[in-house]
Amino acid sequence: MIEFQRVALRYDDKSNVLKDVSFTLNPGSFHYLTGASGAGKTSLIRLLSLMQKASAGKINMFGTSIDYNHRSELVPVRRRIGLVYQDYRLLNHLTVYENVALPLKIKKLPRGQIKEHVGELLNWVGLGDKINSYPRYLSGGEQQRVSIARAVITQPHLLLADEPTGNLDNAISEKLLKLFEQLHRMGTTIVMATHNPDIIMRFPHPQLHLDNGILETRTAREAVEKGRMGTL
Amino acid sequence: MSKKPSLLTARQSSLPLRNPQADRSLMAMILLMTFVILMIGASSVYFGRLAGGWETKLSEIATIEIQDSKFTTKLQKDIESFLDSQGIVNSYEIIPPEEVMDAVSPWLDIKGLRDTDMPLPVIINLSLESTNKLDVDKLAFSLKAISEYINFQNHQNWLSDALKWANLIRLLSIAIACALLAVLVLALSLLVRDRVVLNKDVIDLLHVMGATDHYILKEFLWHLLAVTLKALVLGVVFYLLVSGLLYSFLMPDHDGTELFSSMFTLSDPYILLGIPLLVFIFVAVTVWRTVIKAVRALP
């Protein structure tokens, strides 16, 4: 379970990016994170992925109270999180195989096991034939699939996706969403930031909506209604 | 396709740390520092040994010098019987005129000179039991009493000056070497901090994947120590070549074998191994401290 209690985020220029944000994510849930540009979606993703320290409030993830003063305690929590970026963030000096294997290498898994897992996963995302390619030789959709494979290779409890379809066309976006749906059915908690109403209507899920740093939670039906009205 | 790493950096780093231009600059800096510190270290050891040699070889040796024209058989007998009776004198030897000639001719830049061509002093070398100043002064005084033409020298005056200078040079060398190491540490920490900032996004990504600070540190250490190792090997080779060349210029009469052996005798193994090891440790500690400090500043 993931719990945010009255969390606030303020940057050095003192502007409040997130104000008094409270919510709970149950295991296996799927939430969209919506809001206009600058509403604080990426900031919330950064807080959830433990890349950003909150200015106020309490965060509890998987039974651990998040405290940046105890860095070593953050490591096991981070290992239960997968993150997919809009711009993929693949390491261009590594092959597709090495990129996907990286989280397992960090976890010090034996080489044989890594090879087996990576092979299986790349076949699942349909990139079994690109194992030795370098990211710059792949299309946007292929790069995003590598990024998803890297995020889920450790079978994370929480998968965060920051506008993963932002740079992709509709057909490829739909394929990616189907991958996310499969992961959701396997019990992964998913938070996906998006501003694409078509996706929300096509694959309905509850919504965390940010407006000027204030969070509003919506059911799947409310989310679809808002999507239909074009007022995400 | 991306170029595969070289043998020494065969381990593929998670961080894109391979930057040929920056790596070459770092290598050049460490190579030059190592070379200069090796030169300084070797000269310091050389001076130390030279001074030590003078001290042990010359402090228990004294010389009696008498003008040739004043050196009569009677005076020789008087000196010999006097020296035989002195407990402070271990042994003595009257140096044959040819040896005296051989000894002075290189200084005068003359060859094939006969002892009749030039007035040379009679030299008697003494090996002393004690270097006690009182005993030595007493001996000098007694010799002067035998003949006013006896000139007694025990090397102590000039030796202490020479030792002072040799020690000063050694201290200066150590100070310069320390200053160079400080510059290396400073430059390296700036360079490492730059690389941490440059790779901040990738470090963030690795942190999100659950990498510990020590995992990131290892990535930096592996890469930078591989570059350092290459630079150290090249630095030592460069030093051996330059010291060999210097030796060949300073001692042009020596043959190739001597030149080769001199490169190693000049290069004390402690210096050849110790200084690169010291530089390696300094680099490792600097990288360690800088990376950990910079990475811990990130969330």
Coordinates of C-alpha atoms in Angstrom, one line a residue:
Chain A
M1 CA 0.0 0.0 0.0
I2 CA 1.1 3.5 -0.8
E3 CA 0.0 6.4 1.4
F4 CA 0.5 10.1 1.0
Q5 CA -0.6 12.3 4.0
R6 CA -0.8 16.0 3.5
V7 CA 2.3 16.0 1.3
A8 CA 3.5 19.4 0.0
L9 CA 6.3 20.2 -2.4
R10 CA 7.9 23.5 -2.8
Y11 CA 11.0 24.3 -4.9
D12 CA 13.7 26.7 -4.1
D13 CA 11.8 29.6 -5.7
K14 CA 9.2 29.0 -2.9
S15 CA 6.3 28.3 -5.4
N16 CA 4.1 25.5 -4.1
V17 CA 4.0 22.7 -6.7
L18 CA 1.9 20.3 -4.6
K19 CA -0.4 21.4 -1.8
D20 CA -1.7 19.2 1.0
V21 CA -1.8 16.1 -1.2
S22 CA -3.3 13.0 0.4
F23 CA -4.3 9.7 -1.3
T24 CA -3.9 5.9 -0.9
L25 CA -3.1 3.4 -3.6
N26 CA -4.2 -0.1 -2.9
P27 CA -2.1 -3.0 -4.2
G28 CA -3.0 -3.9 -7.8
S29 CA -4.8 -0.7 -8.5
F30 CA -4.4 1.3 -11.8
H31 CA -4.7 5.1 -11.6
Y32 CA -4.3 7.7 -14.3
L33 CA -2.6 10.9 -13.2
T34 CA -4.0 13.8 -15.1
G35 CA -3.8 17.6 -15.1
A36 CA -2.7 20.5 -17.3
S37 CA 0.9 21.1 -18.1
G38 CA 2.6 22.4 -14.9
A39 CA -0.1 21.1 -12.6
G40 CA 2.5 19.0 -10.8
K41 CA 2.1 15.5 -12.5
T42 CA 5.9 15.0 -13.0
S43 CA 6.5 16.3 -9.5
L44 CA 4.1 13.7 -8.0
I45 CA 5.8 11.0 -10.1
R46 CA 9.2 12.1 -8.8
L47 CA 7.9 11.9 -5.2
L48 CA 6.4 8.5 -5.8
S49 CA 9.7 7.3 -7.4
L50 CA 11.7 8.7 -4.4
M51 CA 13.6 11.0 -6.7
Q52 CA 12.4 14.1 -4.9
K53 CA 12.1 14.8 -1.2
A54 CA 8.8 16.2 0.0
S55 CA 8.8 19.6 1.7
A56 CA 6.1 18.5 4.2
G57 CA 3.8 15.6 5.0
K58 CA 4.3 11.9 5.4
I59 CA 4.8 9.2 2.8
N60 CA 4.5 5.6 3.5
M61 CA 5.4 3.0 0.8
F62 CA 5.1 -0.7 1.2
G63 CA 5.1 -0.4 5.0
T64 CA 8.2 1.9 5.1
S65 CA 8.0 5.5 6.2
I66 CA 10.1 7.4 3.7
D67 CA 12.9 9.3 5.4
Y68 CA 15.7 10.7 3.3
N69 CA 18.0 10.9 6.3
H70 CA 18.2 7.1 6.1
R71 CA 19.3 6.6 2.5
S72 CA 20.0 2.9 2.8
E73 CA 16.4 2.3 3.8
L74 CA 15.2 3.8 0.5
V75 CA 17.1 1.3 -1.6
P76 CA 14.8 -1.7 -1.0
V77 CA 11.7 0.5 -1.5
R78 CA 13.2 1.8 -4.8
R79 CA 13.8 -1.7 -6.0
R80 CA 10.0 -2.3 -5.8
I81 CA 9.3 0.5 -8.1
G82 CA 9.5 0.6 -11.9
L83 CA 9.6 3.9 -13.8
V84 CA 8.8 4.6 -17.5
Y85 CA 9.7 8.0 -18.8
Q86 CA 8.1 10.0 -21.7
D87 CA 11.6 10.4 -23.2
Y88 CA 12.5 6.7 -22.5
R89 CA 15.8 7.6 -20.8
L90 CA 17.6 4.6 -22.3
L91 CA 21.4 4.5 -22.0
N92 CA 22.7 4.9 -25.5
H93 CA 26.1 3.4 -24.7
L94 CA 24.4 0.1 -23.8
T95 CA 22.6 -2.4 -26.0
V96 CA 18.9 -3.2 -25.6
Y97 CA 19.9 -6.3 -23.7
E98 CA 22.2 -4.3 -21.3
N99 CA 19.6 -1.6 -20.8
V100 CA 16.9 -4.1 -19.8
A101 CA 19.4 -6.2 -17.7
L102 CA 20.6 -3.2 -15.7
P103 CA 18.1 -3.3 -12.8
L104 CA 18.9 -7.0 -12.4
K105 CA 22.7 -6.3 -12.5
I106 CA 22.2 -3.7 -9.8
K107 CA 20.4 -6.4 -7.8
K108 CA 23.4 -8.7 -8.4
L109 CA 21.4 -11.5 -9.9
P110 CA 23.5 -14.3 -11.5
R111 CA 24.3 -13.8 -15.1
G112 CA 22.5 -16.9 -16.3
Q113 CA 19.3 -15.8 -14.6
I114 CA 19.6 -12.3 -16.0
K115 CA 20.0 -13.7 -19.5
E116 CA 16.9 -15.9 -19.1
H117 CA 14.7 -13.1 -17.7
V118 CA 15.8 -10.5 -20.2
G119 CA 15.3 -12.9 -23.2
E120 CA 11.7 -13.7 -22.0
L121 CA 10.8 -10.1 -21.4
L122 CA 12.1 -8.8 -24.7
N123 CA 10.1 -11.5 -26.5
W124 CA 7.1 -10.4 -24.5
V125 CA 7.4 -6.8 -25.7
G126 CA 8.1 -8.1 -29.2
L127 CA 11.8 -7.1 -29.3
G128 CA 13.5 -10.5 -29.2
D129 CA 15.2 -9.7 -32.5
K130 CA 16.6 -6.4 -31.3
I131 CA 18.5 -7.7 -28.3
N132 CA 22.0 -6.6 -29.5
S133 CA 20.8 -3.3 -31.1
Y134 CA 21.7 0.1 -29.6
P135 CA 18.7 2.3 -28.6
R136 CA 19.5 5.0 -31.2
Y137 CA 18.8 2.5 -34.0
L138 CA 15.3 1.8 -32.7
S139 CA 12.0 3.6 -33.4
G140 CA 10.2 5.6 -30.7
G141 CA 7.7 2.8 -30.1
E142 CA 10.5 0.3 -29.8
Q143 CA 12.5 2.5 -27.5
Q144 CA 9.4 2.9 -25.2
R145 CA 8.9 -0.9 -25.2
V146 CA 12.5 -1.3 -24.1
S147 CA 11.9 1.3 -21.4
I148 CA 8.9 -0.7 -20.2
A149 CA 10.8 -3.9 -20.3
R150 CA 13.5 -2.3 -18.1
A151 CA 10.9 -0.9 -15.7
V152 CA 9.1 -4.3 -15.2
I153 CA 12.1 -6.7 -15.3
T154 CA 12.3 -6.7 -11.5
Q155 CA 8.5 -7.4 -11.3
P156 CA 7.9 -4.1 -9.4
H157 CA 5.0 -3.7 -7.0
L158 CA 4.5 -0.2 -8.3
L159 CA 4.9 0.9 -12.0
L160 CA 5.0 4.6 -12.6
A161 CA 4.7 5.9 -16.1
D162 CA 5.2 9.6 -16.9
E163 CA 3.3 10.3 -20.1
P164 CA 4.7 7.1 -21.7
T165 CA 2.6 7.6 -24.9
G166 CA 3.4 11.3 -25.2
N167 CA 5.8 10.8 -28.1
L168 CA 4.0 8.0 -29.8
D169 CA 1.2 7.7 -32.3
N170 CA -2.2 6.2 -31.4
A171 CA -1.7 2.7 -32.7
I172 CA 1.6 2.3 -30.8
S173 CA 0.1 3.9 -27.7
E174 CA -2.7 1.4 -27.7
K175 CA -0.2 -1.5 -27.9
L176 CA 1.6 -0.1 -24.9
L177 CA -1.6 0.3 -23.0
K178 CA -2.4 -3.3 -23.7
L179 CA 1.0 -4.2 -22.1
F180 CA 0.1 -2.1 -19.1
E181 CA -3.2 -3.8 -18.8
Q182 CA -1.5 -7.2 -18.8
L183 CA 0.8 -6.0 -16.0
H184 CA -2.2 -4.7 -14.1
R185 CA -3.9 -8.0 -14.4
M186 CA -0.8 -9.6 -13.0
G187 CA -1.2 -7.5 -9.8
T188 CA 1.1 -4.6 -10.5
T189 CA 0.0 -1.2 -9.0
I190 CA 0.2 1.3 -11.8
V191 CA 0.2 5.1 -11.9
M192 CA 0.3 6.5 -15.4
A193 CA 0.5 10.2 -16.1
T194 CA -1.4 11.2 -19.3
H195 CA -3.3 14.0 -20.9
N196 CA -4.7 11.8 -23.6
P197 CA -8.6 11.4 -23.2
D198 CA -8.8 8.7 -25.8
I199 CA -6.6 6.4 -23.7
I200 CA -8.7 7.1 -20.5
M201 CA -12.0 6.4 -22.3
R202 CA -10.6 3.3 -24.1
F203 CA -9.1 1.8 -20.9
P204 CA -11.1 3.2 -18.0
H205 CA -9.5 3.4 -14.6
P206 CA -9.7 5.7 -11.5
Q207 CA -8.0 9.1 -11.8
L208 CA -5.8 11.3 -9.7
H209 CA -6.3 14.7 -11.1
L210 CA -4.1 17.6 -10.2
D211 CA -5.2 21.2 -10.6
N212 CA -2.7 23.9 -9.5
G213 CA -1.0 21.5 -7.1
I214 CA -4.3 20.3 -5.5
L215 CA -5.3 16.7 -5.9
E216 CA -8.8 15.4 -6.7
T217 CA -9.6 11.7 -6.9
R218 CA -12.1 10.5 -9.5
T219 CA -13.7 7.1 -10.1
A220 CA -13.2 5.4 -13.4
R221 CA -16.8 6.4 -14.5
E222 CA -16.1 10.1 -13.5
A223 CA -12.8 9.9 -15.4
V224 CA -14.5 8.6 -18.5
E225 CA -17.3 11.3 -18.2
K226 CA -14.7 14.1 -17.9
G227 CA -12.8 12.6 -20.9
R228 CA -15.9 12.6 -23.0
M229 CA -16.5 16.2 -22.1
G230 CA -12.9 17.0 -22.9
T231 CA -12.3 18.4 -19.4
L232 CA -9.5 16.2 -18.2
Chain B
M1 CA 27.4 0.6 -33.6
S2 CA 29.1 1.8 -30.5
K3 CA 32.9 1.1 -30.1
K4 CA 33.6 -1.8 -27.7
P5 CA 35.7 -0.9 -24.6
S6 CA 39.4 -1.6 -24.6
L7 CA 40.9 -4.6 -22.7
L8 CA 41.6 -2.6 -19.6
T9 CA 38.1 -1.1 -19.5
A10 CA 36.4 -4.3 -20.8
R11 CA 33.8 -4.1 -18.1
Q12 CA 30.8 -2.2 -19.6
S13 CA 30.0 0.6 -17.2
S14 CA 26.3 1.4 -16.4
L15 CA 27.3 5.1 -16.6
P16 CA 28.5 6.6 -19.9
L17 CA 31.8 7.5 -18.4
R18 CA 34.0 6.8 -21.4
N19 CA 34.9 10.1 -23.0
P20 CA 38.0 9.7 -25.0
Q21 CA 39.0 13.4 -25.0
A22 CA 38.4 13.9 -21.2
D23 CA 40.1 10.5 -20.5
R24 CA 43.1 11.5 -22.6
S25 CA 43.4 14.8 -20.7
L26 CA 43.2 13.0 -17.4
M27 CA 45.8 10.4 -18.5
A28 CA 48.1 13.2 -19.6
M29 CA 47.8 14.9 -16.3
I30 CA 48.4 11.8 -14.2
L31 CA 51.3 10.7 -16.5
L32 CA 53.1 14.1 -16.2
M33 CA 52.5 14.3 -12.4
T34 CA 53.8 10.7 -12.0
F35 CA 56.8 11.5 -14.2
V36 CA 57.7 14.7 -12.3
I37 CA 57.2 13.1 -8.9
L38 CA 59.3 10.1 -10.0
M39 CA 62.1 12.4 -11.1
I40 CA 61.9 14.3 -7.8
G41 CA 61.7 11.2 -5.8
A42 CA 64.6 9.6 -7.6
S43 CA 66.8 12.7 -7.2
S44 CA 65.8 12.9 -3.5
V45 CA 66.8 9.3 -2.9
Y46 CA 70.0 9.8 -5.0
F47 CA 71.0 12.9 -2.9
G48 CA 70.2 11.1 0.3
R49 CA 72.4 8.1 -0.7
L50 CA 75.2 10.4 -1.8
A51 CA 75.1 12.3 1.5
G52 CA 74.8 9.0 3.4
G53 CA 77.8 7.6 1.5
W54 CA 79.9 10.6 2.2
E55 CA 79.0 10.4 5.8
T56 CA 79.9 6.8 6.3
K57 CA 82.9 6.7 3.9
L58 CA 84.5 10.0 4.8
S59 CA 83.7 10.7 8.5
E60 CA 86.2 8.0 9.6
I61 CA 88.8 9.0 7.1
A62 CA 91.4 11.7 7.4
T63 CA 94.2 12.8 5.1
I64 CA 97.7 14.1 5.7
E65 CA 99.0 16.2 3.0
I66 CA 102.7 17.3 2.8
Q67 CA 104.5 19.3 0.2
D68 CA 106.7 16.9 -1.8
S69 CA 109.8 19.0 -1.3
K70 CA 109.5 18.8 2.5
F71 CA 108.9 15.1 2.6
T72 CA 112.1 13.6 3.8
T73 CA 112.9 10.0 4.8
K74 CA 113.3 11.2 8.4
L75 CA 109.9 12.9 8.4
Q76 CA 108.3 9.8 6.9
K77 CA 109.8 7.7 9.7
D78 CA 108.7 10.2 12.3
I79 CA 105.1 10.2 11.0
E80 CA 105.0 6.4 10.7
S81 CA 106.2 5.8 14.2
F82 CA 103.8 8.5 15.5
L83 CA 100.8 7.0 13.7
D84 CA 101.7 3.5 14.9
S85 CA 101.6 4.6 18.5
Q86 CA 98.1 6.2 18.1
G87 CA 95.2 4.2 19.2
I88 CA 92.8 6.4 17.2
V89 CA 94.5 5.4 14.0
N90 CA 93.3 2.1 12.6
S91 CA 95.5 2.0 9.6
Y92 CA 97.3 4.4 7.2
E93 CA 98.6 4.3 3.7
I94 CA 101.0 6.4 1.8
I95 CA 99.4 6.9 -1.6
P96 CA 101.9 6.3 -4.5
P97 CA 102.6 9.4 -6.6
E98 CA 101.0 7.7 -9.7
E99 CA 97.7 7.3 -7.9
V100 CA 97.8 10.9 -6.8
M101 CA 98.4 11.9 -10.4
D102 CA 95.5 9.7 -11.5
A103 CA 93.3 11.2 -8.9
V104 CA 94.0 14.8 -9.8
S105 CA 94.4 14.6 -13.6
P106 CA 90.6 14.4 -14.4
W107 CA 90.1 17.6 -12.3
L108 CA 92.8 19.4 -14.1
D109 CA 91.6 18.0 -17.5
I110 CA 95.1 16.7 -18.3
K111 CA 96.0 13.2 -19.5
G112 CA 99.3 11.4 -19.6
L113 CA 101.0 13.8 -17.2
R114 CA 104.0 12.4 -15.4
D115 CA 104.7 13.1 -11.7
T116 CA 107.8 15.0 -12.7
D117 CA 105.9 17.5 -14.8
M118 CA 104.0 18.9 -11.9
P119 CA 104.7 19.3 -8.1
L120 CA 102.3 17.0 -6.3
P121 CA 101.8 16.6 -2.6
V122 CA 102.4 13.4 -0.7
I123 CA 99.1 12.0 0.5
I124 CA 98.7 9.7 3.5
N125 CA 95.2 8.3 4.0
L126 CA 94.3 7.5 7.6
S127 CA 91.5 5.3 8.8
L128 CA 90.3 6.5 12.2
E129 CA 88.9 4.4 15.0
S130 CA 86.9 7.4 16.4
T131 CA 85.3 10.5 15.0
N132 CA 85.3 12.2 18.4
K133 CA 86.2 15.8 17.7
L134 CA 88.5 16.1 20.8
D135 CA 90.5 13.0 19.8
V136 CA 90.8 14.1 16.2
D137 CA 91.8 17.7 17.1
K138 CA 94.5 16.2 19.5
L139 CA 95.8 14.1 16.6
A140 CA 95.9 17.1 14.3
F141 CA 97.8 19.1 16.9
S142 CA 100.3 16.4 17.6
L143 CA 101.0 16.0 13.8
K144 CA 101.5 19.7 13.5
A145 CA 104.1 19.4 16.3
I146 CA 106.1 16.9 14.2
S147 CA 106.3 19.2 11.3
E148 CA 104.7 22.5 10.4
Y149 CA 104.4 21.3 6.8
I150 CA 101.9 18.6 7.7
N151 CA 98.5 19.6 6.6
F152 CA 95.8 17.4 8.4
Q153 CA 92.3 17.3 7.1
N154 CA 89.4 15.2 8.4
H155 CA 86.6 16.3 6.0
Q156 CA 84.2 17.2 8.8
N157 CA 83.9 20.9 7.9
W158 CA 82.9 20.6 4.3
L159 CA 81.1 17.3 4.9
S160 CA 78.6 18.9 7.4
D161 CA 77.9 21.7 4.9
A162 CA 77.4 19.3 2.1
L163 CA 75.1 17.2 4.2
K164 CA 73.1 20.3 5.1
W165 CA 72.6 21.1 1.4
A166 CA 71.8 17.6 0.5
N167 CA 69.1 17.4 3.2
L168 CA 67.8 20.8 2.2
I169 CA 67.4 19.6 -1.4
R170 CA 65.7 16.5 -0.2
L171 CA 63.2 18.5 1.9
L172 CA 62.5 20.8 -1.0
S173 CA 61.9 17.8 -3.3
I174 CA 59.5 16.3 -0.9
A175 CA 57.7 19.7 -0.6
I176 CA 57.4 20.0 -4.4
A177 CA 56.1 16.4 -4.6
C178 CA 53.5 17.1 -2.0
A179 CA 52.4 20.3 -3.8
L180 CA 52.1 18.3 -7.0
L181 CA 50.0 15.7 -5.3
A182 CA 47.8 18.4 -3.8
V183 CA 47.3 19.9 -7.3
L184 CA 46.5 16.4 -8.6
V185 CA 43.9 15.8 -5.9
L186 CA 42.3 19.2 -6.5
A187 CA 42.1 18.8 -10.3
L188 CA 40.8 15.3 -10.0
S189 CA 38.1 16.2 -7.5
L190 CA 36.9 19.0 -9.8
L191 CA 36.9 16.7 -12.8
V192 CA 35.0 14.0 -10.9
R193 CA 32.5 16.5 -9.6
D194 CA 32.0 17.7 -13.2
R195 CA 31.4 14.1 -14.4
V196 CA 28.9 13.5 -11.6
V197 CA 27.0 16.7 -12.6
L198 CA 27.2 15.7 -16.3
N199 CA 25.8 12.3 -15.5
K200 CA 23.2 13.4 -13.0
D201 CA 20.2 12.1 -15.0
V202 CA 21.8 8.7 -15.4
I203 CA 22.7 8.6 -11.6
D204 CA 19.1 9.5 -10.8
L205 CA 17.9 6.7 -13.1
L206 CA 20.2 4.2 -11.4
H207 CA 19.0 5.4 -8.0
V208 CA 15.4 4.9 -9.1
M209 CA 16.4 1.3 -10.2
G210 CA 17.6 0.7 -6.6
A211 CA 21.4 1.3 -7.1
T212 CA 23.2 2.2 -3.9
D213 CA 25.6 5.1 -3.7
H214 CA 28.4 2.5 -3.5
Y215 CA 27.3 0.9 -6.8
I216 CA 27.6 4.3 -8.5
L217 CA 30.9 4.8 -6.7
K218 CA 32.2 1.5 -8.1
E219 CA 31.3 2.6 -11.6
F220 CA 33.4 5.7 -11.3
L221 CA 36.2 4.0 -9.5
W222 CA 36.5 1.2 -12.1
H223 CA 36.7 3.6 -15.0
L224 CA 38.9 6.3 -13.4
L225 CA 41.3 3.8 -11.9
A226 CA 41.6 2.0 -15.2
V227 CA 42.6 5.3 -16.8
T228 CA 45.0 6.0 -13.9
L229 CA 46.6 2.6 -14.2
K230 CA 47.3 3.2 -17.9
A231 CA 48.7 6.7 -17.1
L232 CA 50.9 5.3 -14.3
V233 CA 52.4 2.6 -16.6
L234 CA 53.1 5.2 -19.3
G235 CA 54.5 7.6 -16.7
V236 CA 57.0 5.0 -15.4
V237 CA 58.1 4.0 -18.9
F238 CA 58.5 7.7 -19.8
Y239 CA 60.5 8.3 -16.6
L240 CA 62.8 5.3 -17.4
L241 CA 63.4 6.6 -20.9
V242 CA 64.1 10.2 -19.8
S243 CA 66.4 9.1 -16.9
G244 CA 68.2 6.8 -19.3
L245 CA 68.7 9.6 -21.8
L246 CA 69.8 12.0 -19.1
Y247 CA 72.3 9.5 -17.9
S248 CA 73.6 9.0 -21.4
F249 CA 74.1 12.8 -21.8
L250 CA 75.7 13.1 -18.4
M251 CA 78.0 10.0 -18.7
P252 CA 78.7 9.8 -22.5
D253 CA 81.6 7.3 -22.0
H254 CA 79.4 4.5 -20.6
D255 CA 78.2 1.7 -22.9
G256 CA 74.6 0.6 -23.5
T257 CA 74.6 -2.2 -20.9
E258 CA 75.6 0.2 -18.2
L259 CA 73.1 2.7 -19.5
F260 CA 70.3 0.1 -19.2
S261 CA 71.4 -1.0 -15.7
S262 CA 71.8 2.6 -14.6
M263 CA 68.2 3.3 -15.5
F264 CA 67.2 0.7 -12.9
T265 CA 69.9 1.5 -10.3
L266 CA 69.1 5.2 -10.5
S267 CA 65.5 4.1 -10.2
D268 CA 65.2 2.6 -6.8
P269 CA 62.5 -0.1 -6.8
Y270 CA 60.9 1.6 -3.8
I271 CA 60.6 4.7 -6.0
L272 CA 59.5 2.9 -9.1
L273 CA 56.8 1.0 -7.3
G274 CA 56.1 3.3 -4.3
I275 CA 55.4 6.5 -6.2
P276 CA 52.9 5.0 -8.7
L277 CA 51.3 3.2 -5.8
L278 CA 51.0 6.4 -3.8
V279 CA 49.5 8.2 -6.8
F280 CA 47.1 5.3 -7.3
I281 CA 46.0 5.5 -3.7
F282 CA 45.6 9.3 -3.8
V283 CA 43.4 9.0 -7.0
A284 CA 41.3 6.2 -5.5
V285 CA 40.7 8.1 -2.2
T286 CA 40.0 11.4 -4.1
V287 CA 37.5 9.7 -6.4
W288 CA 35.9 7.8 -3.5
R289 CA 35.4 11.0 -1.4
T290 CA 34.3 13.2 -4.2
V291 CA 31.8 10.7 -5.7
I292 CA 30.3 9.8 -2.4
K293 CA 30.0 13.4 -1.4
A294 CA 28.4 14.5 -4.7
V295 CA 26.1 11.5 -5.0
R296 CA 24.8 11.9 -1.4
A297 CA 23.9 15.5 -2.3
L298 CA 21.3 14.0 -4.7
P299 CA 18.0 12.8 -3.3

